[in-house]
mmCIF file of C-alpha atoms in Angstrom:
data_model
loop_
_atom_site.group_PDB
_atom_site.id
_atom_site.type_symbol
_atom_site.label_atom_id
_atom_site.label_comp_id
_atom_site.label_asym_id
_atom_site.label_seq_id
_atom_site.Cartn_x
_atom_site.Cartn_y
_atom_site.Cartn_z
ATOM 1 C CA UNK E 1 131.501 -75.109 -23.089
ATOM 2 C CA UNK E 2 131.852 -76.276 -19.882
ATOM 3 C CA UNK E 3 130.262 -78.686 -17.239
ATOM 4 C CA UNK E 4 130.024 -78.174 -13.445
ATOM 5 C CA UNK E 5 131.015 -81.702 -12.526
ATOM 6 C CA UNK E 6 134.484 -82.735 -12.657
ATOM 7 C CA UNK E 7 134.049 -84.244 -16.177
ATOM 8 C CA UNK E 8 138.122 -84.247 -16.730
ATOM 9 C CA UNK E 9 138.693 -85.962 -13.366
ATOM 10 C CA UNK E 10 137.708 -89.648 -14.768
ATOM 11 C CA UNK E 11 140.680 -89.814 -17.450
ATOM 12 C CA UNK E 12 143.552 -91.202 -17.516
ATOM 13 C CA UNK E 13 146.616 -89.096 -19.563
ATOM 14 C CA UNK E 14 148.663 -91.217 -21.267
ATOM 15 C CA UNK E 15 151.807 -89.364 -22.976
ATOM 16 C CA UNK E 16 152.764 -90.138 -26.313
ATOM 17 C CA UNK E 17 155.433 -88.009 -28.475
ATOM 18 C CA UNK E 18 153.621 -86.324 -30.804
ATOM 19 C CA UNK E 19 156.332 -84.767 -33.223
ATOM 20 C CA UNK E 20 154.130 -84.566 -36.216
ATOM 21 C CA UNK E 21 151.263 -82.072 -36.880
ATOM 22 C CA UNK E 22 147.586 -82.276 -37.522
ATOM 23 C CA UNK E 23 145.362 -80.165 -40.235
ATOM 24 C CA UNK E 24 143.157 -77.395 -38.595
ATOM 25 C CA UNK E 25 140.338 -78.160 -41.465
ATOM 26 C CA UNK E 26 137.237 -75.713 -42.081
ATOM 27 C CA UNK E 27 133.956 -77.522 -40.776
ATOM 28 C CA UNK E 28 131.948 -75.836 -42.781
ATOM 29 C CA UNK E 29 130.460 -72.807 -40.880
ATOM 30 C CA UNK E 30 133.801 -70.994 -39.545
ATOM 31 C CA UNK E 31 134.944 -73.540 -37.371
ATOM 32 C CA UNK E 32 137.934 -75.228 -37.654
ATOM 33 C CA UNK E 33 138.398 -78.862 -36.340
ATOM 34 C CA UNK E 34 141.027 -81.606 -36.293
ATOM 35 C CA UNK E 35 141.356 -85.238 -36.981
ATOM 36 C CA UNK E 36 140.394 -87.240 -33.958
ATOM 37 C CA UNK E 37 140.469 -91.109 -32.992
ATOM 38 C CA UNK E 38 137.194 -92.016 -31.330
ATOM 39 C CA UNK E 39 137.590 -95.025 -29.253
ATOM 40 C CA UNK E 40 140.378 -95.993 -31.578
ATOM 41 C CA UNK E 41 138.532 -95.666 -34.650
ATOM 42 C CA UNK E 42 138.718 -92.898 -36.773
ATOM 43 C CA UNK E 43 139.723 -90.702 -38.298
ATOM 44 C CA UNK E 44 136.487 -87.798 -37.085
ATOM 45 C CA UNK E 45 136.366 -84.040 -37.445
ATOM 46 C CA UNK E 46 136.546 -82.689 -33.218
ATOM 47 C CA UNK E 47 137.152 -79.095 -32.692
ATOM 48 C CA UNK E 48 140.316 -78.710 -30.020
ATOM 49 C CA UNK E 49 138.346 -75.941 -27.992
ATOM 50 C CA UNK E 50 140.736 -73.496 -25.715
ATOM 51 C CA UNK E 51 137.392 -72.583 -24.227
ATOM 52 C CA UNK E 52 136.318 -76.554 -23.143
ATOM 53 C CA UNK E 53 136.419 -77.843 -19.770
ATOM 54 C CA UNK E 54 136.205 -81.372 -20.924
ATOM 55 C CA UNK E 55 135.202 -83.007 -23.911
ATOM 56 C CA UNK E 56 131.870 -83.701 -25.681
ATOM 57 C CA UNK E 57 130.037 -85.064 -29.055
ATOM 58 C CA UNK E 58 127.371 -84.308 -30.980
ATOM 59 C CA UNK E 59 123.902 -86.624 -30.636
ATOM 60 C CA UNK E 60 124.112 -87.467 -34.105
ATOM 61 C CA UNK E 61 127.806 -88.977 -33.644
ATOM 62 C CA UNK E 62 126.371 -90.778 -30.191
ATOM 63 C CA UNK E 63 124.125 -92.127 -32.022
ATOM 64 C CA UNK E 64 125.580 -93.254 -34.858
ATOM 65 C CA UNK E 65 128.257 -94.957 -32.305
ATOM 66 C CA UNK E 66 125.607 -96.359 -30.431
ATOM 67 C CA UNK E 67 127.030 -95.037 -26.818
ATOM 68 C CA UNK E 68 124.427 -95.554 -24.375
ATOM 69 C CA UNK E 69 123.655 -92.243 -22.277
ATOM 70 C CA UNK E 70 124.151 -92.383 -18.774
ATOM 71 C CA UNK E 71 123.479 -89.552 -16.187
ATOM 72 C CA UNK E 72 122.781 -86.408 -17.459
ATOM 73 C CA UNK E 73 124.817 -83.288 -16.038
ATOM 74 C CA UNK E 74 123.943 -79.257 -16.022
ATOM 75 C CA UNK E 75 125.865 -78.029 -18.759
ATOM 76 C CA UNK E 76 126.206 -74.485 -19.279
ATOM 77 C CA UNK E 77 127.863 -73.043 -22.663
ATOM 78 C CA UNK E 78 127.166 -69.245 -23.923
ATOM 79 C CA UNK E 79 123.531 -68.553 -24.066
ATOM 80 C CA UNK E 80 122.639 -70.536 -20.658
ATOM 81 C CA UNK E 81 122.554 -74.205 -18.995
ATOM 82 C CA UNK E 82 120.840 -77.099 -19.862
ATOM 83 C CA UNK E 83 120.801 -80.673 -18.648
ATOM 84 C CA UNK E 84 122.224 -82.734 -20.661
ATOM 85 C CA UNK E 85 122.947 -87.141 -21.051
ATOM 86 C CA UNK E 86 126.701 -88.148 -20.658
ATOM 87 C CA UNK E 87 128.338 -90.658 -22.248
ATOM 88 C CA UNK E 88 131.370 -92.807 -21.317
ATOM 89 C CA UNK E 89 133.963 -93.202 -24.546
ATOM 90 C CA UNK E 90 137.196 -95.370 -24.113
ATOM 91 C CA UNK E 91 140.105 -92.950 -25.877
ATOM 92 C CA UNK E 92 139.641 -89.710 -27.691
ATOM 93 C CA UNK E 93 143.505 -88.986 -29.627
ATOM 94 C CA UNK E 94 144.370 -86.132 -31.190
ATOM 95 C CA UNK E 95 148.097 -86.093 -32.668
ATOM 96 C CA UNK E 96 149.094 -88.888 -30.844
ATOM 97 C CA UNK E 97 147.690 -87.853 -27.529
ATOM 98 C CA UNK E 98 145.221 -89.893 -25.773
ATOM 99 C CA UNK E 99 143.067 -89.759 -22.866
ATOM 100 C CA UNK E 100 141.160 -92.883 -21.317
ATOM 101 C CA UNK E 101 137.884 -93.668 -20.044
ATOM 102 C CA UNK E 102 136.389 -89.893 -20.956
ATOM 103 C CA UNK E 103 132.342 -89.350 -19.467
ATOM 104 C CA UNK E 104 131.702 -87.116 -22.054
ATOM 105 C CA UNK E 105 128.235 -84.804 -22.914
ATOM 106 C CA UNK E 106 126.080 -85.235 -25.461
ATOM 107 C CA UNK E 107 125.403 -81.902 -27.333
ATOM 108 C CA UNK E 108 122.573 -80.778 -29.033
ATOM 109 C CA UNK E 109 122.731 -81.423 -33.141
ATOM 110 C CA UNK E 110 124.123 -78.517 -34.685
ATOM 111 C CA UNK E 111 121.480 -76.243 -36.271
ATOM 112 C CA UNK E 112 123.476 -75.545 -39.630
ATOM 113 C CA UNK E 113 125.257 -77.623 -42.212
ATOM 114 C CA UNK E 114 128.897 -77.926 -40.480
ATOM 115 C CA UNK E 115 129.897 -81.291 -39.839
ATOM 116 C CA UNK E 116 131.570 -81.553 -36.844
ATOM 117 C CA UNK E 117 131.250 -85.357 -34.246
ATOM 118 C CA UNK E 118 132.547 -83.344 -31.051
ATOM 119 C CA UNK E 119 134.664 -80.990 -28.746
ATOM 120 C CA UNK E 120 137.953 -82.115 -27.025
ATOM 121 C CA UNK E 121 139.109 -79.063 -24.342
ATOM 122 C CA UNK E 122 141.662 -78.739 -21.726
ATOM 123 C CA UNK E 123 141.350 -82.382 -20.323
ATOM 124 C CA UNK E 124 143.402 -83.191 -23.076
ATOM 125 C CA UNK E 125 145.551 -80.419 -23.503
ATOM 126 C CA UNK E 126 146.676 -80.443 -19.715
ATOM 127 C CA UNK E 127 149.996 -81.720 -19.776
ATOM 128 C CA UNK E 128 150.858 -80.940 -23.063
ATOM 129 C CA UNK E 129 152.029 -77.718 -24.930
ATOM 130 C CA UNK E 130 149.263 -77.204 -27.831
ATOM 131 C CA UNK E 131 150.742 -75.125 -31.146
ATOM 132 C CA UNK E 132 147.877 -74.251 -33.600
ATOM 133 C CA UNK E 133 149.545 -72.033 -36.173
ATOM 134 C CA UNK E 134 146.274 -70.643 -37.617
ATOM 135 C CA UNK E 135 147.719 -69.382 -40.899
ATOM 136 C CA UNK E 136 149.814 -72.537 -41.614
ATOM 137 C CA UNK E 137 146.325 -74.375 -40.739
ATOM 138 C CA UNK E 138 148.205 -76.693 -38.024
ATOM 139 C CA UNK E 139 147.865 -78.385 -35.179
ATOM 140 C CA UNK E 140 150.870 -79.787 -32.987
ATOM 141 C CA UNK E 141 149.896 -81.689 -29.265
ATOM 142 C CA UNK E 142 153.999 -81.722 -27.826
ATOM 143 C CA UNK E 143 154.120 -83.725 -24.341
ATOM 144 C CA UNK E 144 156.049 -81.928 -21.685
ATOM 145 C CA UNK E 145 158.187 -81.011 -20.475
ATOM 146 C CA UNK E 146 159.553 -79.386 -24.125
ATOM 147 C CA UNK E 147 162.117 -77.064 -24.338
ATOM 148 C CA UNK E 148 159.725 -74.088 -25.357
ATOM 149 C CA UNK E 149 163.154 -72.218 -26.496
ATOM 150 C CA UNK E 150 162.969 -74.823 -29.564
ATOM 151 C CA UNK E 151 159.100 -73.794 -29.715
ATOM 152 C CA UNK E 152 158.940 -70.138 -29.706
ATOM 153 C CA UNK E 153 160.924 -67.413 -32.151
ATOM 154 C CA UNK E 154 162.098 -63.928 -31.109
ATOM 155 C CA UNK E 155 158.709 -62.546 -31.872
ATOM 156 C CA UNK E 156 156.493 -63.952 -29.390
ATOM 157 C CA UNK E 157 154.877 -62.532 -26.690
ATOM 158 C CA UNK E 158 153.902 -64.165 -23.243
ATOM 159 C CA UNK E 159 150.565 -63.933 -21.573
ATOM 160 C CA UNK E 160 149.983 -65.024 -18.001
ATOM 161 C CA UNK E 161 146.332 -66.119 -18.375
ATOM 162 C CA UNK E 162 143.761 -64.802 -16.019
ATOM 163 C CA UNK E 163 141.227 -67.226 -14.557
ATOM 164 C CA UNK E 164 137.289 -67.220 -14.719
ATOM 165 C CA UNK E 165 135.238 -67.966 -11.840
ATOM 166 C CA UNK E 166 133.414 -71.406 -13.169
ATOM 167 C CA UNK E 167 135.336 -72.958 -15.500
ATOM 168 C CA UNK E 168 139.082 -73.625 -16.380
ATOM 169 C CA UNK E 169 139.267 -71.175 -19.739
ATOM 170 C CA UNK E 170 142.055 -68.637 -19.594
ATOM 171 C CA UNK E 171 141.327 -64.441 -20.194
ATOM 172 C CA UNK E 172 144.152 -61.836 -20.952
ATOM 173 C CA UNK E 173 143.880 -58.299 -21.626
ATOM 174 C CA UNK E 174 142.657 -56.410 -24.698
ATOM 175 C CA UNK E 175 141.134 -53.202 -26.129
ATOM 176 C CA UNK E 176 138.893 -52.408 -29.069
ATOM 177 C CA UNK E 177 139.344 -48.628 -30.240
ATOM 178 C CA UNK E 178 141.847 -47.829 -27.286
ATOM 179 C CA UNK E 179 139.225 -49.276 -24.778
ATOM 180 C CA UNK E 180 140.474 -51.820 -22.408
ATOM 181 C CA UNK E 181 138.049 -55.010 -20.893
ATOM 182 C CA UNK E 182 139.150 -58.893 -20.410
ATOM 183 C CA UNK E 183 139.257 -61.604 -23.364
ATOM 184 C CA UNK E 184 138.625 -65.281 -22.846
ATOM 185 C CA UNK E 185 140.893 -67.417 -25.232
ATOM 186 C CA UNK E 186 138.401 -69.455 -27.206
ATOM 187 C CA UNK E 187 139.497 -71.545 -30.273
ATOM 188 C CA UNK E 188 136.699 -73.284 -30.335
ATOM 189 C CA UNK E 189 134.673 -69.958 -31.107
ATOM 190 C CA UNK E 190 134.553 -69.435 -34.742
ATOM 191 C CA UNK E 191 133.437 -65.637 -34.217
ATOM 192 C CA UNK E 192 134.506 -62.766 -31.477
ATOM 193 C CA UNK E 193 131.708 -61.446 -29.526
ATOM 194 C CA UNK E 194 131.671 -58.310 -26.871
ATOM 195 C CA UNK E 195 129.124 -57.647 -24.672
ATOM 196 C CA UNK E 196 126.853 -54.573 -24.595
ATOM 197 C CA UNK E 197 129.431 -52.666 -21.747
ATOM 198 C CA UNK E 198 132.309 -52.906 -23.837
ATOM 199 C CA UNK E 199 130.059 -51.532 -26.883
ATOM 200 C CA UNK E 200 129.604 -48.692 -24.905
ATOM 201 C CA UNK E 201 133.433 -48.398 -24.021
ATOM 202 C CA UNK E 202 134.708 -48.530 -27.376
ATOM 203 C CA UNK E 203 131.912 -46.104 -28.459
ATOM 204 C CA UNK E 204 130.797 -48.415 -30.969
ATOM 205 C CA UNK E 205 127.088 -47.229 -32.187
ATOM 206 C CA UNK E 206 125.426 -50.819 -32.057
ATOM 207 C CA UNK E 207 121.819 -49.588 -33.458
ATOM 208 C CA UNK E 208 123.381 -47.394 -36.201
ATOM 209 C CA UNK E 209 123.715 -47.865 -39.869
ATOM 210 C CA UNK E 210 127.097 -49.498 -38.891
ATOM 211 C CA UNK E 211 126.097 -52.519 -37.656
ATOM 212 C CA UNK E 212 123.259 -55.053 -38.722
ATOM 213 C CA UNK E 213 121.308 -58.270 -37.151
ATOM 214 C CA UNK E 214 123.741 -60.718 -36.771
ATOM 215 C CA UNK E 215 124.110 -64.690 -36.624
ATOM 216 C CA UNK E 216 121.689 -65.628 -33.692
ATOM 217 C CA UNK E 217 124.008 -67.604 -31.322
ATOM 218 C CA UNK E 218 122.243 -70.929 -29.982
ATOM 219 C CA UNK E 219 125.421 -72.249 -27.904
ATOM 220 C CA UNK E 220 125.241 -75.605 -26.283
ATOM 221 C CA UNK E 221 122.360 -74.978 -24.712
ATOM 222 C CA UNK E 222 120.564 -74.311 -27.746
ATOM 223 C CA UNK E 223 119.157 -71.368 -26.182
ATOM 224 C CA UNK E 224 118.548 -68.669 -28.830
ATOM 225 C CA UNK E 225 120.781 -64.885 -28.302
ATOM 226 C CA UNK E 226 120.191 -62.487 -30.980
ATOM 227 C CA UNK E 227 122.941 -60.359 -31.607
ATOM 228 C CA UNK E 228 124.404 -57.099 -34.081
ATOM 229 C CA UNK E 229 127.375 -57.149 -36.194
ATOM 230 C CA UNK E 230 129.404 -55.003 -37.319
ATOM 231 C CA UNK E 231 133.368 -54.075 -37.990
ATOM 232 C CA UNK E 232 135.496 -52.585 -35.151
ATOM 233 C CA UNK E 233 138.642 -50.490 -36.476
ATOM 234 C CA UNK E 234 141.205 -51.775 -33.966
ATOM 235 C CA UNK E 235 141.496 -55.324 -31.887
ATOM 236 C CA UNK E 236 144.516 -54.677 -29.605
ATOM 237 C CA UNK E 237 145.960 -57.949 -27.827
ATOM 238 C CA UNK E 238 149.443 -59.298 -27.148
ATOM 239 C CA UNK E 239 151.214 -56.153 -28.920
ATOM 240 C CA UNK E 240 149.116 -57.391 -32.395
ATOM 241 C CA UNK E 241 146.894 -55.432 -33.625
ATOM 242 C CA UNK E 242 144.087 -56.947 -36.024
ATOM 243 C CA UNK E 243 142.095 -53.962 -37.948
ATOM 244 C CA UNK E 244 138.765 -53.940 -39.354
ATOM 245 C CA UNK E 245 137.607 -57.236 -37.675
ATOM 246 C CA UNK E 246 133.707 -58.276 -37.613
ATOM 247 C CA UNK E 247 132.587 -58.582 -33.954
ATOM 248 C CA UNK E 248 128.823 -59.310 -32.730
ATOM 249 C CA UNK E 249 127.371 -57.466 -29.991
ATOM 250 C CA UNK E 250 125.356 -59.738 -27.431
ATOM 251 C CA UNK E 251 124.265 -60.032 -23.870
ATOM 252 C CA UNK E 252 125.918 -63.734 -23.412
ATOM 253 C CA UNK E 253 125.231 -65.281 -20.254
ATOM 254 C CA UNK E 254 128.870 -67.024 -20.063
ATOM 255 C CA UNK E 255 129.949 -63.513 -19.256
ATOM 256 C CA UNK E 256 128.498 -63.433 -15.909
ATOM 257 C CA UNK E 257 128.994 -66.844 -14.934
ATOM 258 C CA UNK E 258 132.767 -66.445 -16.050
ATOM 259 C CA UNK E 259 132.291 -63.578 -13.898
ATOM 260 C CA UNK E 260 133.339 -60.636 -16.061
ATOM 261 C CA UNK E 261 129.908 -59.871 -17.166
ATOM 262 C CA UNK E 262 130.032 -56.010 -15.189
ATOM 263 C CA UNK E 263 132.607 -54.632 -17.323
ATOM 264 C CA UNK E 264 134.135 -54.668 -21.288
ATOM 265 C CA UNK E 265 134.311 -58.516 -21.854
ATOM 266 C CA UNK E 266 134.784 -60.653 -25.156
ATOM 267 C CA UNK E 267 135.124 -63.863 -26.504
ATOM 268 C CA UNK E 268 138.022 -64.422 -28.409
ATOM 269 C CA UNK E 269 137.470 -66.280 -31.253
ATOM 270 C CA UNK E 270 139.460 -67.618 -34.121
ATOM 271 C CA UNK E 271 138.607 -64.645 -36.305
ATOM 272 C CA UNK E 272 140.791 -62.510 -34.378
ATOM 273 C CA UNK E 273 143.650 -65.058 -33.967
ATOM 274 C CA UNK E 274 143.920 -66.118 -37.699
ATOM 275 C CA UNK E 275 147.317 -64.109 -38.320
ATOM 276 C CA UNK E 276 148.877 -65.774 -35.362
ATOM 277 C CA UNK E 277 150.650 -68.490 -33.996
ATOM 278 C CA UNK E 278 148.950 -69.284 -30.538
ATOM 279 C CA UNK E 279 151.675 -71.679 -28.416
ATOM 280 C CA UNK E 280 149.159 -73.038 -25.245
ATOM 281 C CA UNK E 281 150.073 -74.161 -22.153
ATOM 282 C CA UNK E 282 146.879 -74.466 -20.071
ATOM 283 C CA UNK E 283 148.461 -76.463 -17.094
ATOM 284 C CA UNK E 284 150.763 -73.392 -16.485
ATOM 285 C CA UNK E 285 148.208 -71.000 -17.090
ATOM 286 C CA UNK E 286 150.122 -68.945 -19.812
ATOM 287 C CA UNK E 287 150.560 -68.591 -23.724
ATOM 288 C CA UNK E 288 151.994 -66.902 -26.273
ATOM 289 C CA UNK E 289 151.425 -65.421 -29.410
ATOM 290 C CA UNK E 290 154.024 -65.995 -32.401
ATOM 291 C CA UNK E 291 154.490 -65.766 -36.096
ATOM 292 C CA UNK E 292 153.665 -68.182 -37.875
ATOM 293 C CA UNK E 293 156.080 -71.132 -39.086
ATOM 294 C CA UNK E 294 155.065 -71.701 -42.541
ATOM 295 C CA UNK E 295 156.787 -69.988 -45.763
ATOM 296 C CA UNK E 296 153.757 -69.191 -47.178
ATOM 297 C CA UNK E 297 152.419 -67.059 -44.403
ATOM 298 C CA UNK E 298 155.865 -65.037 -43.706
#
């Protein structure tokens, strides 16, 4: 999601060491969110959303808060743009990181039965390495600088992120079924969705017995975008290759204004990420992809 004004340029980054971890938690529907201090209260369910500008809550949470809405803002997310009311909150902290005096957007109640109070993006991950070791189900917020030697094992892979033309969300190269097109990293998208051109590139046969109606997106406009599902053999990214993952096929309009919307173009989403360990630094536009650091998972 992301706003055209300068939502992240009001707060104030405070750095705290942040040695622990947090739980990535399921919400409910797919996504998966972390514990979050509100104003210093807490502790509330916010997804930490690679593909966020800046930060925003739910109306039922601003309500429930009693935040009184100030301006609204054009907000566009990825079925279109709506206006929407902002809201000023004191702190949001996740693991020990805080940001101050946040204006915030107020987004549409989610239309199915995951609980989740808000989004926290890039404004709070700027200055900070962000670790969310997806099959370990962790989150780690380490202030830099960090030595990332001490981060990263023999195994991982850098990416230097490409850039989007509105917004601050990073891309990187992939192909589905040997067919190349540009990924935006989004871990705050529970799915991973291609558009109709890279359909056509990876020969996937949309209308055929393969692939079904799929979960209408609403986004944060709440702007409905039907879409068809349906299993692609091979997700190349990163030298990893994830078989046999469920994509949907839809005509998003974040593709264009991301401006990659004339060629093969997806949304990464956690789906395709959940063997990995994804180490993000956003301020140096790169990250990497690693194994994973729990027992369990290795």
């Amino acid at each position: 999601m992301r706003s055209i004004s300068a939502i992240a340029a009001s707060c104030l980054l405070l750095s705290t060491h942040a040695m622990s971890s947090v739980p990535l938690t399921p919400a409910g529907n797919g996504h998966l969110v972390v514990p979050a201090f509100v104003n210093g209260k807490g502790t509330v369910p916010f997804v930490l959303d690679t593909g966020a500008d800046g930060s925003h809550v739910y109306e039922w949470f601003a309500r429930q808060q009693g935040l009184k809405p100030g301006t609204p803002i054009n907000v566009e997310g990825m079925t279109g743009a709506a206006m929407m009311p902002t809201y000023r909150l004191d702190s949001i902290t996740v693991d020990g990181r805080t940001i101050r005096n946040v204006d915030v957007t107020g987004l549409p109640d989610r239309k199915d039965a995951e609980i989740t109070a808000g989004v926290t993006g890039n404004d709070l991950m700027d200055g900070a390495i962000a670790i969310f070791d997806f099959p370990c189900r962790l989150v780690t917020l380490r202030p830099k600088p960090v030595s990332m030697r001490r981060i990263l094992t023999k195994d991982a892979v850098m990416i230097h992120g490409g850039t989007v033309v509105e917004g601050t969300q990073l891309t990187l190269p992939v192909t589905v079924n040997g067919a190349a097109g540009i990924a935006v990293l989004d871990t705050g998208s529970r799915g991973t969705q291609i558009n109709p051109a890279f359909a056509r590139a990876a020969h996937l046969d949309v209308d055929g017995p393969s692939f079904r109606p799929g979960e209408t997106i609403y986004g944060a406009a709440s702007k409905a975008t039907e879409t068809r599902e349906g299993r692609v053999k091979e997700l190349a990214f990163a030298g990893r290759r994830v078989n046999d993952l469920t994509v949907r096929v839809a005509d998003l309009s974040v593709f264009r204004s991301f401006g990659i919307g004339n060629g093969p173009a997806m949304i990464l989403g956690i789906n395709a990420m959940m063997g990995q360990r994804l180490v993000y630094d956003h301020q140096a536009k790169r990250f990497w992809f690693d194994r994973p650091h729990c027992k369990a998972s290795a």
